[in-house]
Amino acid sequence: MTRLRLVGRFALWFTLALTVLAAAWELAAPRYSAAVSAVAQPVFRSVEREDVTVLSMQEDELWIFRRVGEGRVAPFMFFDRYAFFALVPLIALFAATPGLRLGRRALRAVCGSAVLFLVHVAYVVASVELSYVAAGLTAGGPHEAAQWAVRLLWEAAPIVIWLALTAGAWIRALGAGPQAETGRIIAWTPREGRIE
């Protein structure tokens, strides 16, 4: 298979997988957001001096509330159903990656999704805490550079995860292209000075 056909096939499978998974995201988004909320809440308790952050699922949105007094909370920010949508293209990338057997493909997709889930939890916590600093609700140093870094890592995480877990498969698949076409390997033998 030529490299062009390999890349074309990858693009086709990625598009098909992305279409199916994007349609399924409407059902999966509330459950995924609820899981992020369940893991993030204890993280907030461990990083905050005073327990001021309350997370609540409202339909398919993850809402962040801040305690403002005895028994009172005020809405602070929310993450809609598309905040964690990067999971969809990540799984589609694993589904389309050439050169992986089904078991390895599934294992890498599960591992990659788990890492991205942890990135999502960290992003929620970091975003809220940095927003508190920006709003003057919490003391802190320069927050703009930190917000930029958090946003950059958030955006790049799915691609970095996918590349880290599939680079070997891509190297094998792309490296085998010309050899697979000709059916033989051309080798240079320096001692004899000729091509065999």
GROMACS .gro file of C-alpha atoms in nm:
model
  196
    1MET     CA    1   0.000   0.000   0.000
    2THR     CA    2   0.145   0.335  -0.100
    3ARG     CA    3   0.188   0.603   0.161
    4LEU     CA    4  -0.072   0.818  -0.011
    5ARG     CA    5  -0.327   0.536   0.003
    6LEU     CA    6  -0.235   0.470   0.367
    7VAL     CA    7  -0.294   0.833   0.463
    8GLY     CA    8  -0.614   0.844   0.256
    9ARG     CA    9  -0.743   0.532   0.426
   10PHE     CA   10  -0.654   0.679   0.765
   11ALA     CA   11  -0.844   0.999   0.681
   12LEU     CA   12  -1.149   0.801   0.567
   13TRP     CA   13  -1.159   0.581   0.879
   14PHE     CA   14  -1.101   0.884   1.101
   15THR     CA   15  -1.391   1.070   0.940
   16LEU     CA   16  -1.625   0.771   0.974
   17ALA     CA   17  -1.528   0.707   1.336
   18LEU     CA   18  -1.554   1.076   1.421
   19THR     CA   19  -1.904   1.095   1.272
   20VAL     CA   20  -2.031   0.796   1.471
   21LEU     CA   21  -1.864   0.903   1.796
   22ALA     CA   22  -1.980   1.265   1.764
   23ALA     CA   23  -2.339   1.142   1.735
   24ALA     CA   24  -2.291   0.925   2.045
   25TRP     CA   25  -2.135   1.213   2.241
   26GLU     CA   26  -2.478   1.365   2.312
   27LEU     CA   27  -2.558   1.060   2.527
   28ALA     CA   28  -2.209   1.018   2.670
   29ALA     CA   29  -2.135   1.383   2.757
   30PRO     CA   30  -2.344   1.405   3.078
   31ARG     CA   31  -2.194   1.082   3.214
   32TYR     CA   32  -1.842   1.186   3.126
   33SER     CA   33  -1.887   1.531   3.281
   34ALA     CA   34  -2.032   1.369   3.595
   35ALA     CA   35  -1.722   1.146   3.619
   36VAL     CA   36  -1.493   1.450   3.581
   37SER     CA   37  -1.695   1.625   3.854
   38ALA     CA   38  -1.675   1.325   4.089
   39VAL     CA   39  -1.295   1.309   4.060
   40ALA     CA   40  -1.239   1.687   4.060
   41GLN     CA   41  -1.438   1.760   4.379
   42PRO     CA   42  -1.192   1.586   4.616
   43VAL     CA   43  -0.902   1.744   4.425
   44PHE     CA   44  -1.050   2.088   4.498
   45ARG     CA   45  -1.072   1.996   4.867
   46SER     CA   46  -0.705   1.902   4.870
   47VAL     CA   47  -0.575   2.215   4.690
   48GLU     CA   48  -0.790   2.481   4.858
   49ARG     CA   49  -0.716   2.617   5.206
   50GLU     CA   50  -1.085   2.677   5.257
   51ASP     CA   51  -1.334   2.444   5.092
   52VAL     CA   52  -1.502   2.708   4.872
   53THR     CA   53  -1.571   2.522   4.546
   54VAL     CA   54  -1.885   2.317   4.488
   55LEU     CA   55  -1.941   2.122   4.168
   56SER     CA   56  -2.286   2.035   4.041
   57MET     CA   57  -2.415   1.862   3.729
   58GLN     CA   58  -2.712   2.036   3.570
   59GLU     CA   59  -2.834   1.835   3.271
   60ASP     CA   60  -2.521   1.806   3.055
   61GLU     CA   61  -2.331   2.100   3.205
   62LEU     CA   62  -2.078   2.094   3.488
   63TRP     CA   63  -2.139   2.401   3.705
   64ILE     CA   64  -1.887   2.550   3.945
   65PHE     CA   65  -2.031   2.728   4.247
   66ARG     CA   66  -1.837   2.924   4.508
   67ARG     CA   67  -1.937   2.935   4.874
   68VAL     CA   68  -2.012   3.297   4.963
   69GLY     CA   69  -2.144   3.261   5.317
   70GLU     CA   70  -2.311   3.028   5.561
   71GLY     CA   71  -2.495   2.773   5.351
   72ARG     CA   72  -2.496   2.998   5.044
   73VAL     CA   73  -2.328   2.943   4.708
   74ALA     CA   74  -2.307   3.159   4.399
   75PRO     CA   75  -2.259   3.036   4.042
   76PHE     CA   76  -1.906   3.106   3.921
   77MET     CA   77  -1.857   2.931   3.587
   78PHE     CA   78  -1.964   2.625   3.392
   79PHE     CA   79  -1.834   2.373   3.139
   80ASP     CA   80  -2.080   2.278   2.867
   81ARG     CA   81  -2.113   1.942   2.690
   82TYR     CA   82  -1.838   2.031   2.444
   83ALA     CA   83  -1.574   2.120   2.706
   84PHE     CA   84  -1.457   1.759   2.710
   85PHE     CA   85  -1.536   1.680   2.344
   86ALA     CA   86  -1.166   1.619   2.269
   87LEU     CA   87  -1.225   1.261   2.384
   88VAL     CA   88  -1.423   1.199   2.064
   89PRO     CA   89  -1.148   1.283   1.811
   90LEU     CA   90  -0.891   1.108   2.031
   91ILE     CA   91  -1.082   0.779   2.014
   92ALA     CA   92  -1.143   0.833   1.641
   93LEU     CA   93  -0.768   0.879   1.589
   94PHE     CA   94  -0.699   0.547   1.763
   95ALA     CA   95  -0.972   0.378   1.558
   96ALA     CA   96  -0.816   0.499   1.233
   97THR     CA   97  -0.447   0.444   1.312
   98PRO     CA   98  -0.299   0.189   1.070
   99GLY     CA   99  -0.088  -0.107   1.172
  100LEU     CA  100  -0.256  -0.188   1.504
  101ARG     CA  101  -0.435  -0.511   1.581
  102LEU     CA  102  -0.776  -0.480   1.742
  103GLY     CA  103  -0.655  -0.568   2.095
  104ARG     CA  104  -0.365  -0.322   2.086
  105ARG     CA  105  -0.585  -0.056   1.931
  106ALA     CA  106  -0.845  -0.096   2.207
  107LEU     CA  107  -0.583  -0.101   2.484
  108ARG     CA  108  -0.417   0.216   2.354
  109ALA     CA  109  -0.755   0.387   2.315
  110VAL     CA  110  -0.847   0.299   2.675
  111CYS     CA  111  -0.507   0.413   2.809
  112GLY     CA  112  -0.517   0.733   2.603
  113SER     CA  113  -0.873   0.807   2.716
  114ALA     CA  114  -0.775   0.755   3.080
  115VAL     CA  115  -0.483   0.997   3.047
  116LEU     CA  116  -0.706   1.253   2.875
  117PHE     CA  117  -0.965   1.211   3.152
  118LEU     CA  118  -0.698   1.304   3.407
  119VAL     CA  119  -0.602   1.603   3.190
  120HIS     CA  120  -0.969   1.711   3.190
  121VAL     CA  121  -0.988   1.687   3.570
  122ALA     CA  122  -0.664   1.886   3.604
  123TYR     CA  123  -0.793   2.143   3.356
  124VAL     CA  124  -1.116   2.200   3.550
  125VAL     CA  125  -0.927   2.245   3.877
  126ALA     CA  126  -0.657   2.468   3.726
  127SER     CA  127  -0.907   2.680   3.531
  128VAL     CA  128  -1.123   2.746   3.834
  129GLU     CA  129  -0.832   2.819   4.066
  130LEU     CA  130  -0.670   3.054   3.812
  131SER     CA  131  -1.005   3.225   3.758
  132TYR     CA  132  -1.028   3.285   4.133
  133VAL     CA  133  -0.687   3.452   4.119
  134ALA     CA  134  -0.784   3.659   3.813
  135ALA     CA  135  -1.103   3.774   3.986
  136GLY     CA  136  -0.913   3.867   4.303
  137LEU     CA  137  -1.093   3.604   4.511
  138THR     CA  138  -0.771   3.420   4.594
  139ALA     CA  139  -0.422   3.555   4.644
  140GLY     CA  140  -0.175   3.452   4.380
  141GLY     CA  141   0.102   3.564   4.155
  142PRO     CA  142   0.090   3.636   3.783
  143HIS     CA  143  -0.190   3.428   3.641
  144GLU     CA  144  -0.195   3.522   3.273
  145ALA     CA  145   0.107   3.310   3.179
  146ALA     CA  146  -0.031   3.020   3.382
  147GLN     CA  147  -0.371   3.050   3.210
  148TRP     CA  148  -0.200   3.052   2.871
  149ALA     CA  149   0.007   2.744   2.960
  150VAL     CA  150  -0.297   2.556   3.094
  151ARG     CA  151  -0.495   2.639   2.779
  152LEU     CA  152  -0.209   2.530   2.552
  153LEU     CA  153  -0.169   2.198   2.733
  154TRP     CA  154  -0.547   2.149   2.725
  155GLU     CA  155  -0.561   2.196   2.348
  156ALA     CA  156  -0.249   1.990   2.269
  157ALA     CA  157  -0.315   1.700   2.508
  158PRO     CA  158  -0.522   1.476   2.275
  159ILE     CA  159  -0.270   1.497   1.990
  160VAL     CA  160   0.029   1.448   2.221
  161ILE     CA  161  -0.136   1.146   2.383
  162TRP     CA  162  -0.226   0.993   2.047
  163LEU     CA  163   0.121   1.050   1.901
  164ALA     CA  164   0.291   0.910   2.210
  165LEU     CA  165   0.085   0.590   2.193
  166THR     CA  166   0.089   0.538   1.815
  167ALA     CA  167   0.423   0.674   1.690
  168GLY     CA  168   0.569   0.323   1.659
  169ALA     CA  169   0.273   0.199   1.457
  170TRP     CA  170   0.300   0.496   1.223
  171ILE     CA  171   0.674   0.448   1.176
  172ARG     CA  172   0.621   0.080   1.092
  173ALA     CA  173   0.327   0.152   0.861
  174LEU     CA  174   0.496   0.436   0.673
  175GLY     CA  175   0.836   0.267   0.668
  176ALA     CA  176   0.696  -0.051   0.516
  177GLY     CA  177   0.536   0.132   0.222
  178PRO     CA  178   0.799   0.104  -0.054
  179GLN     CA  179   0.916  -0.241   0.056
  180ALA     CA  180   0.563  -0.374   0.053
  181GLU     CA  181   0.516  -0.246  -0.301
  182THR     CA  182   0.826  -0.403  -0.455
  183GLY     CA  183   0.825  -0.716  -0.243
  184ARG     CA  184   1.201  -0.698  -0.186
  185ILE     CA  185   1.451  -0.503   0.015
  186ILE     CA  186   1.735  -0.321  -0.159
  187ALA     CA  187   2.053  -0.332   0.050
  188TRP     CA  188   2.386  -0.154   0.007
  189THR     CA  189   2.692  -0.363   0.077
  190PRO     CA  190   2.984  -0.122   0.131
  191ARG     CA  191   3.256  -0.392   0.119
  192GLU     CA  192   3.164  -0.498  -0.231
  193GLY     CA  193   3.051  -0.153  -0.342
  194ARG     CA  194   2.740  -0.269  -0.522
  195ILE     CA  195   2.366  -0.290  -0.473
  196GLU     CA  196   2.217  -0.636  -0.422
   0.00000   0.00000   0.00000
